[in-house]
Amino acid sequence: MTEPDRGDDAASRLFGNRFLTEDAPDNEFPSTGMESRDAMRLLDEDLALEGDPQRNLATFVTTWMEPEADRIIAENLYRNFIDHAEYPITAEIEQRCIRMLADLFHAPGETTGARTQGSSEAIMLGALSLKWKWRKRREADDKATDKPNLIFGGDVHVVWEKFCRYFDVEPRIVPLRENKYVIGPEDVEPHLDENTIGVAAVLGTTFTGHTDDIVGIDKLLVDLKGEKGLDVPLHIDAASGGFVWPFLYPDSEWDFRLEQVRSINVSGHKFGLVYPGIGWLIFRETSDLAEDLVFYENYLGKTDATFTLNFSTGASMVLAQYYNFVRFGREGYTYIMKAMQQNARALADKLESGGDFELIGADREQLPLVAFKLVAGKNYDEFDVAWQLSAERGWMVPAYTMPPNAQEVKIMRALAKETLSREQVDRLSDDIAQACSTLEKKGGAHPAERKQIKTGTGY
Ligand SMILES: Cc1ncc(COP(=O)(O)O)c(C=O)c1O
């Protein structure tokens, strides 16, 4: 039988894909297109080499949702969240989420807030509100407004420094030191003055998952108000902790139960258990939102009051957040957070009892994660362990140095997320022990391997 002569193009259309034997378009805007199936496979096959989210214990961000939530998300991808006139129900669902969060965070009465792209946008808006409220107070007293400052610890996320640089505010950063990775009132007090627009405290730090002494800082600010008449607001960066503390430590006060806490940000896409990107900014009272931040615009026939840094964005994640709220309620979130905490503790016990590691603050209130470091006297370090573990089994467990002045301290951190089952905890701890035993024999990573080690905290 003779073979049909289809020509190269026809044959590749029938049996293969153009990109199988050609480089993927990367530099120039492609002059021609390709079959939709080819484009899909090109992407699929490229992405197959990405890190596996199941083994990504670095990120705080959600990597799995229920199939029903996936369906809601997929069905609403076309919906532009900002089109309030066309999609009023979506806008109302955002407001429901804001009211529910205000309730969760013990707001004393009616208040306001916004959906954002994540905690970073929420922090930019919240901190701008601090700055502009401070400016208004100063202007009312006929005082200078050219030297605003903001106080926070070295344990904050980089977004706080970013805010200060973008919006011309002096950052007053309290340095950390060995064995002190959060801040308290004694650290804040020396930096306070009449130009302080606010203090930012973290609930669940990116580095060790602990919390600043929010009760202590609040008391300092309440006393300051009473004694000197200086009203310095406290903003809580609860990017991770805002969906953990209410369920794991409901009696710990960090939110609007404390008088000087005027605004809170939280990432829906972290422990709110929604995919990226969704965040929330919630004010204690409507009057805590600086008026100047609000834009009233007549858009497509409806007057809309908005305060966001973005305009168009997808509605899916707002809907997915509401899905989680009604699907889980307090009971469900508590169950899930406790399950994560139990698995984090199981992993911590194994790491500690193995003898290679010591835990960092596992006896304190902490996000469901394990922060740990090698015991003294090893011939390899935490970066080597992260490298060896990823080389042997593909686990992504970050190693990093702490911020100044604790930069000599190296630590590792593993998130125990919803997708990390107990079976996997056992496997991970065995794999970590195995990586250590390989390093024991070979004595640290090769300099060429060291160059490839990723040193970020993972977000
Ligand atoms: C404490 C803290 N604040 C802010 C952020 C920034 O949050 P997002 O990634 O939601 O913008 C993070 C992210 O890891 C964080 O851990």
Coordinates of C-alpha atoms and ligand atoms in Angstrom, one line a residue:
M1 CA 0.0 0.0 0.0
T2 CA 1.4 3.4 -0.9
E3 CA 1.5 6.2 1.7
P4 CA -0.6 9.3 1.0
D5 CA 1.4 12.4 0.3
R6 CA -0.2 15.0 2.5
G7 CA 2.6 17.5 2.6
D8 CA 4.2 18.6 5.9
D9 CA 1.5 21.1 6.9
A10 CA -1.4 18.8 6.4
A11 CA 0.4 16.0 8.2
S12 CA 1.3 18.1 11.2
R13 CA -2.3 19.3 11.4
L14 CA -3.5 15.8 11.4
F15 CA -1.0 14.2 13.7
G16 CA 0.9 16.8 15.6
N17 CA 1.3 20.4 16.5
R18 CA 3.4 23.1 14.9
F19 CA 5.2 23.8 18.2
L20 CA 6.4 20.2 18.5
T21 CA 9.2 21.0 16.0
E22 CA 9.3 24.8 16.3
D23 CA 10.3 27.2 19.0
A24 CA 7.4 28.8 20.8
P25 CA 6.7 32.4 19.7
D26 CA 8.5 34.6 22.3
N27 CA 10.0 37.8 20.9
E28 CA 8.1 39.2 18.1
F29 CA 4.3 39.5 17.8
P30 CA 3.4 36.4 15.8
S31 CA 2.6 37.1 12.2
T32 CA 0.3 34.1 11.9
G33 CA -1.8 32.2 14.4
M34 CA -2.2 28.5 15.1
E35 CA -5.0 26.1 15.7
S36 CA -6.8 26.7 19.0
R37 CA -5.9 23.2 20.1
D38 CA -2.3 23.8 19.3
A39 CA -2.2 27.0 21.3
M40 CA -3.8 25.2 24.2
R41 CA -1.2 22.4 24.0
L42 CA 1.7 24.8 23.6
L43 CA 0.6 26.4 26.9
D44 CA -0.2 23.2 28.7
E45 CA 3.1 21.7 27.8
D46 CA 5.1 24.8 28.8
L47 CA 3.2 25.0 32.1
A48 CA 3.7 21.3 32.9
L49 CA 7.2 22.2 34.0
E50 CA 6.0 24.7 36.6
G51 CA 6.4 23.9 40.2
D52 CA 3.7 21.6 41.5
P53 CA 1.3 23.6 43.7
Q54 CA 0.7 20.5 45.8
R55 CA 4.3 20.5 46.9
N56 CA 4.5 24.3 47.1
L57 CA 4.7 24.8 50.9
A58 CA 6.1 28.3 50.4
T59 CA 3.0 30.2 49.3
F60 CA 0.2 31.4 51.6
V61 CA -2.0 31.7 48.6
T62 CA -4.8 29.3 47.9
T63 CA -4.0 26.5 45.4
W64 CA -7.2 24.4 45.6
M65 CA -10.9 25.1 45.9
E66 CA -14.0 22.9 45.8
P67 CA -15.4 21.9 42.4
E68 CA -18.6 23.9 43.1
A69 CA -16.5 27.0 43.7
D70 CA -14.5 26.3 40.5
R71 CA -17.7 26.2 38.6
I72 CA -18.9 29.6 40.0
I73 CA -15.5 31.0 39.1
A74 CA -15.5 29.6 35.5
E75 CA -19.1 30.7 34.8
N76 CA -18.4 34.3 35.8
L77 CA -15.0 35.0 34.3
Y78 CA -16.5 37.4 31.8
R79 CA -18.1 39.6 34.5
N80 CA -16.4 42.9 35.1
F81 CA -16.7 43.6 38.8
I82 CA -16.6 47.4 38.3
D83 CA -19.7 47.4 36.1
H84 CA -22.0 48.1 39.1
A85 CA -24.8 49.4 36.9
E86 CA -25.0 46.2 34.8
Y87 CA -24.1 43.8 37.6
P88 CA -25.8 45.2 40.7
I89 CA -26.1 41.8 42.3
T90 CA -22.3 41.3 42.2
A91 CA -21.9 44.7 43.8
E92 CA -24.3 43.7 46.5
I93 CA -22.4 40.5 47.1
E94 CA -19.2 42.5 47.6
Q95 CA -21.1 44.5 50.3
R96 CA -22.4 41.4 52.0
C97 CA -18.8 40.1 52.2
I98 CA -17.7 43.5 53.7
R99 CA -20.5 43.4 56.3
M100 CA -19.7 39.8 57.2
L101 CA -16.0 40.6 57.7
A102 CA -16.8 43.7 59.7
D103 CA -18.9 41.4 61.9
L104 CA -16.1 38.8 62.1
F105 CA -13.7 41.6 63.2
H106 CA -16.1 43.0 65.8
A107 CA -16.8 46.4 64.2
P108 CA -18.9 48.3 66.6
G109 CA -21.6 49.4 64.1
E110 CA -22.2 50.2 60.5
T111 CA -19.0 50.6 58.5
T112 CA -17.4 50.5 55.1
G113 CA -14.7 48.7 53.2
A114 CA -13.7 47.6 49.8
R115 CA -12.7 44.5 47.8
T116 CA -9.2 44.8 46.5
Q117 CA -6.8 42.8 44.4
G118 CA -5.0 41.6 47.5
S119 CA -3.6 42.9 50.8
S120 CA -1.1 45.1 49.0
E121 CA -3.8 47.2 47.4
A122 CA -5.8 47.2 50.6
I123 CA -2.7 48.4 52.5
M124 CA -2.0 51.2 50.0
L125 CA -5.6 52.4 50.4
G126 CA -5.7 52.0 54.2
A127 CA -2.4 53.7 54.6
L128 CA -3.4 56.5 52.3
S129 CA -6.5 57.0 54.4
L130 CA -4.3 57.2 57.5
K131 CA -2.1 59.9 55.8
W132 CA -5.1 62.0 54.6
K133 CA -6.9 61.8 57.9
W134 CA -3.7 62.9 59.7
R135 CA -3.3 65.8 57.1
K136 CA -6.9 66.9 57.8
R137 CA -6.3 66.9 61.5
R138 CA -3.1 68.9 61.1
E139 CA -4.7 71.4 58.7
A140 CA -7.5 72.0 61.1
D141 CA -5.0 72.9 63.8
D142 CA -3.0 75.0 61.4
K143 CA 0.1 72.8 61.7
A144 CA 2.7 71.6 59.2
T145 CA 1.9 68.6 57.0
D146 CA 5.1 68.1 55.2
K147 CA 6.8 65.4 57.3
P148 CA 4.4 62.4 57.8
N149 CA 5.8 59.2 59.3
L150 CA 4.5 55.7 59.7
I151 CA 5.8 53.2 62.3
F152 CA 6.1 49.5 61.7
G153 CA 8.4 46.6 62.5
G154 CA 11.0 44.9 60.3
D155 CA 8.6 41.9 60.4
V156 CA 6.2 43.5 57.9
H157 CA 5.7 42.6 54.3
V158 CA 7.6 44.8 51.7
V159 CA 4.4 46.5 50.7
W160 CA 4.7 48.8 53.7
E161 CA 8.0 50.2 52.6
K162 CA 6.6 50.4 49.1
F163 CA 3.7 52.5 50.4
C164 CA 6.1 54.9 52.1
R165 CA 8.2 55.3 49.0
Y166 CA 5.3 55.7 46.6
F167 CA 3.4 58.1 48.8
D168 CA 6.1 60.2 50.4
V169 CA 5.9 59.0 54.0
E170 CA 8.9 58.5 56.2
P171 CA 9.1 54.9 57.3
R172 CA 10.1 54.4 60.9
I173 CA 11.1 50.8 61.0
V174 CA 11.7 49.0 64.3
P175 CA 14.6 46.6 63.7
L176 CA 14.3 42.9 64.7
R177 CA 17.0 41.0 66.6
E178 CA 17.8 37.4 67.3
N179 CA 14.9 35.7 69.0
K180 CA 12.7 38.7 68.7
Y181 CA 10.8 38.6 65.4
V182 CA 7.8 40.7 66.3
I183 CA 7.3 44.1 67.9
G184 CA 5.6 45.5 70.9
P185 CA 4.8 48.9 72.6
E186 CA 8.3 49.4 73.9
D187 CA 9.6 49.3 70.3
V188 CA 6.9 51.7 69.0
E189 CA 7.0 54.3 71.8
P190 CA 10.3 56.0 71.0
H191 CA 9.2 56.6 67.4
L192 CA 5.9 58.3 68.1
D193 CA 5.4 62.0 67.5
E194 CA 2.8 64.4 66.2
N195 CA 3.7 63.6 62.6
T196 CA 2.9 59.9 63.0
I197 CA 0.1 59.1 60.7
G198 CA -0.4 55.6 62.2
V199 CA 1.2 52.4 63.5
A200 CA 1.0 49.2 61.4
A201 CA 1.0 45.9 63.3
V202 CA 1.0 42.5 61.8
L203 CA -1.2 39.5 62.7
G204 CA 0.6 36.5 61.3
T205 CA 3.9 37.6 59.9
T206 CA 5.3 36.4 56.6
F207 CA 8.5 35.2 58.4
T208 CA 7.4 33.1 61.4
G209 CA 3.6 33.4 61.4
H210 CA 3.5 35.1 64.8
T211 CA 1.8 38.3 65.8
D212 CA 3.0 41.7 67.0
D213 CA 1.9 42.6 70.5
I214 CA -1.3 44.3 69.3
V215 CA -2.9 44.6 72.7
G216 CA 0.2 46.2 74.1
I217 CA 0.5 48.7 71.2
D218 CA -3.2 49.5 71.4
K219 CA -2.8 50.3 75.1
L220 CA 0.2 52.5 74.4
L221 CA -1.8 54.5 71.8
V222 CA -4.9 54.7 74.1
D223 CA -2.7 56.1 76.9
L224 CA -1.0 58.5 74.5
K225 CA -4.4 59.8 73.5
G226 CA -5.5 60.3 77.1
E227 CA -2.2 61.8 78.3
K228 CA -1.1 64.0 75.3
G229 CA -4.3 64.2 73.2
L230 CA -2.4 62.6 70.3
D231 CA -4.8 60.3 68.4
V232 CA -2.6 57.8 66.5
P233 CA -4.6 55.1 64.7
L234 CA -3.5 51.5 64.5
H235 CA -3.9 49.6 61.3
I236 CA -3.7 45.8 61.4
D237 CA -2.1 43.9 58.6
A238 CA -4.0 40.7 58.9
A239 CA -3.2 39.5 55.4
S240 CA -2.8 36.0 56.7
G241 CA -4.0 36.2 60.3
G242 CA -7.4 37.7 59.6
F243 CA -8.9 34.4 58.6
V244 CA -7.0 32.4 61.2
W245 CA -7.2 34.2 64.5
P246 CA -11.0 34.5 64.5
F247 CA -11.3 30.7 64.2
L248 CA -8.2 29.3 66.1
Y249 CA -7.9 32.0 68.8
P250 CA -11.3 33.6 69.0
D251 CA -10.7 35.1 72.5
S252 CA -7.4 36.8 71.5
E253 CA -8.1 40.5 70.9
W254 CA -6.4 42.1 67.9
D255 CA -9.3 43.6 66.0
F256 CA -12.0 46.3 66.4
R257 CA -12.4 45.1 70.0
L258 CA -9.4 47.3 70.6
E259 CA -10.1 51.0 70.7
Q260 CA -7.3 52.4 68.4
V261 CA -7.6 49.7 65.7
R262 CA -9.2 51.8 62.9
S263 CA -8.6 49.6 59.8
I264 CA -7.8 46.1 58.9
N265 CA -6.6 44.4 55.7
V266 CA -6.9 40.7 54.9
S267 CA -6.2 38.6 51.9
G268 CA -9.1 36.5 50.7
H269 CA -6.7 34.5 48.6
K270 CA -4.7 33.4 51.6
F271 CA -6.5 31.8 54.5
G272 CA -9.8 33.2 53.1
L273 CA -9.3 30.1 50.9
V274 CA -10.0 31.8 47.5
Y275 CA -7.7 31.7 44.5
P276 CA -5.7 35.0 43.7
G277 CA -6.5 37.8 43.6
I278 CA -8.8 39.0 46.3
G279 CA -8.2 41.1 49.3
W280 CA -10.3 43.2 51.7
L281 CA -10.0 46.5 53.5
I282 CA -12.4 47.1 56.4
F283 CA -12.7 50.2 58.5
R284 CA -13.8 50.4 62.1
E285 CA -16.3 53.1 61.3
T286 CA -17.4 54.9 58.1
S287 CA -15.7 58.0 59.4
D288 CA -12.3 56.2 59.4
L289 CA -12.3 56.3 55.6
A290 CA -10.8 59.5 54.4
E291 CA -13.4 61.3 52.3
D292 CA -10.9 62.3 49.6
L293 CA -10.3 58.6 48.7
V294 CA -13.9 58.2 47.5
F295 CA -14.7 59.0 43.9
Y296 CA -18.3 59.6 42.9
E297 CA -18.7 59.1 39.3
N298 CA -21.6 58.8 36.9
Y299 CA -20.8 55.7 35.0
L300 CA -23.2 54.2 32.5
G301 CA -26.1 56.0 34.1
K302 CA -25.5 55.2 37.8
T303 CA -23.6 57.2 40.4
D304 CA -21.0 55.0 42.0
A305 CA -18.9 55.6 45.0
T306 CA -15.6 53.7 44.8
F307 CA -12.2 53.8 46.4
T308 CA -9.8 51.4 44.6
L309 CA -6.5 51.8 42.8
N310 CA -7.8 49.6 39.9
F311 CA -10.9 49.9 37.8
S312 CA -11.8 46.9 35.7
T313 CA -11.3 43.5 37.3
G314 CA -13.0 40.1 37.4
A315 CA -15.9 39.4 39.6
S316 CA -15.3 35.7 40.0
M317 CA -13.1 35.9 43.1
V318 CA -15.6 38.1 45.0
L319 CA -18.3 35.5 44.2
A320 CA -15.9 32.7 45.2
Q321 CA -15.3 34.5 48.5
Y322 CA -19.0 34.8 49.2
Y323 CA -19.3 31.1 48.2
N324 CA -16.8 30.2 51.0
F325 CA -18.5 32.4 53.6
V326 CA -21.9 30.8 53.1
R327 CA -20.6 27.3 52.4
F328 CA -18.3 27.2 55.5
G329 CA -19.5 29.7 58.0
R330 CA -17.7 30.0 61.3
E331 CA -18.1 26.3 61.9
G332 CA -16.4 25.3 58.6
Y333 CA -13.6 27.8 58.7
T334 CA -12.9 26.7 62.3
Y335 CA -12.8 23.1 61.2
I336 CA -10.5 23.7 58.3
M337 CA -8.1 26.0 60.3
K338 CA -7.9 23.4 63.1
A339 CA -7.2 20.6 60.6
M340 CA -4.3 22.7 59.2
Q341 CA -3.1 23.5 62.7
Q342 CA -3.1 19.8 63.7
N343 CA -1.1 18.9 60.6
A344 CA 1.3 21.7 61.2
R345 CA 1.8 20.4 64.8
A346 CA 2.3 16.9 63.5
L347 CA 5.0 18.1 61.2
A348 CA 6.6 20.2 63.9
D349 CA 6.7 17.2 66.3
K350 CA 8.3 15.0 63.7
L351 CA 10.9 17.6 62.8
E352 CA 11.8 18.3 66.4
S353 CA 11.9 14.6 67.5
G354 CA 14.2 13.8 64.5
G355 CA 16.9 15.9 66.2
D356 CA 18.0 17.9 63.2
F357 CA 15.8 20.9 63.8
E358 CA 14.5 23.3 66.4
L359 CA 11.2 25.0 66.2
I360 CA 10.6 28.8 66.2
G361 CA 7.8 29.8 68.6
A362 CA 5.6 26.7 68.2
D363 CA 4.3 27.3 71.7
R364 CA 2.8 30.7 70.8
E365 CA -0.2 31.7 68.7
Q366 CA 0.9 31.2 65.1
L367 CA -0.4 30.7 61.6
P368 CA -0.8 27.0 60.7
L369 CA 2.8 26.6 59.6
V370 CA 6.1 25.3 60.9
A371 CA 9.0 27.7 61.2
F372 CA 12.2 25.9 62.0
K373 CA 16.0 26.0 61.8
L374 CA 18.8 23.5 62.0
V375 CA 20.3 22.8 65.4
A376 CA 23.9 24.0 65.8
G377 CA 26.9 22.0 64.6
K378 CA 25.8 20.9 61.1
N379 CA 28.1 20.9 58.1
Y380 CA 25.3 22.3 55.9
D381 CA 22.7 25.1 56.3
E382 CA 19.0 25.7 55.8
F383 CA 19.5 26.8 52.2
D384 CA 21.2 23.5 51.5
V385 CA 18.2 21.6 53.0
A386 CA 15.8 23.6 50.8
W387 CA 17.9 22.8 47.8
Q388 CA 18.3 19.1 48.5
L389 CA 14.7 18.6 49.4
S390 CA 13.6 20.2 46.1
A391 CA 16.2 18.2 44.1
E392 CA 15.2 14.9 45.7
R393 CA 11.4 15.2 45.9
G394 CA 10.3 18.5 44.4
W395 CA 9.1 19.9 47.7
M396 CA 9.2 23.7 47.8
V397 CA 10.0 24.7 51.3
P398 CA 11.7 28.1 51.4
A399 CA 14.8 29.0 53.4
Y400 CA 15.5 32.7 54.1
T401 CA 17.4 35.1 56.3
M402 CA 15.4 37.2 58.7
P403 CA 15.1 41.0 58.2
P404 CA 17.6 43.4 59.9
N405 CA 19.0 43.3 62.6
A406 CA 18.4 39.5 62.7
Q407 CA 19.8 38.9 59.2
E408 CA 22.3 36.3 60.6
V409 CA 19.3 34.0 61.4
K410 CA 18.4 31.5 58.7
I411 CA 15.1 29.8 58.9
M412 CA 12.8 27.5 56.9
R413 CA 9.1 27.6 56.8
A414 CA 6.4 25.0 55.7
L415 CA 2.8 25.9 55.3
A416 CA 0.4 23.2 56.3
K417 CA -2.4 24.0 53.9
E418 CA -5.8 22.3 53.2
T419 CA -4.2 20.1 50.6
L420 CA -1.4 18.8 52.8
S421 CA -2.9 15.6 54.3
R422 CA -1.4 13.7 57.3
E423 CA -0.1 11.1 54.9
Q424 CA 1.8 13.9 53.1
V425 CA 3.1 15.3 56.4
D426 CA 4.7 11.9 57.1
R427 CA 6.2 11.8 53.6
L428 CA 7.5 15.3 53.9
S429 CA 9.1 14.8 57.2
D430 CA 10.7 11.5 55.9
D431 CA 11.9 13.4 52.9
I432 CA 13.4 16.2 55.0
A433 CA 15.2 13.6 57.1
Q434 CA 16.5 12.0 53.9
A435 CA 17.7 15.3 52.5
C436 CA 19.6 15.9 55.8
S437 CA 21.2 12.5 55.6
T438 CA 22.3 13.1 52.0
L439 CA 23.8 16.5 53.1
E440 CA 25.4 14.8 56.1
K441 CA 27.3 12.7 53.7
K442 CA 28.1 15.2 50.9
G443 CA 28.5 18.2 53.2
G444 CA 26.4 21.0 51.9
A445 CA 25.3 22.0 48.4
H446 CA 27.8 22.6 45.6
P447 CA 28.5 26.3 44.9
A448 CA 26.8 25.9 41.5
E449 CA 23.7 24.5 43.2
R450 CA 23.8 27.3 45.8
K451 CA 23.5 29.9 43.0
Q452 CA 20.2 28.4 42.1
I453 CA 18.6 28.4 45.6
K454 CA 15.6 30.6 45.9
T455 CA 15.8 32.8 49.0
G456 CA 12.4 34.5 49.1
T457 CA 9.8 33.8 51.8
G458 CA 7.2 32.9 49.2
Y459 CA 3.9 34.6 49.4
Ligands
LIG1 C1 1.7 40.2 56.3 C2 1.5 40.4 54.8 N1 1.1 41.6 54.4 C3 0.9 41.8 53.1 C4 1.1 40.9 52.2 C5 0.8 41.2 50.7 O1 -0.4 40.5 50.4 P1 -1.0 40.3 48.9 O2 -0.1 39.2 48.3 O3 -2.4 39.8 49.2 O4 -1.0 41.6 48.2 C6 1.5 39.6 52.5 C7 1.8 38.6 51.5 O5 2.4 37.6 51.8 C8 1.7 39.4 53.9 O6 2.1 38.1 54.4

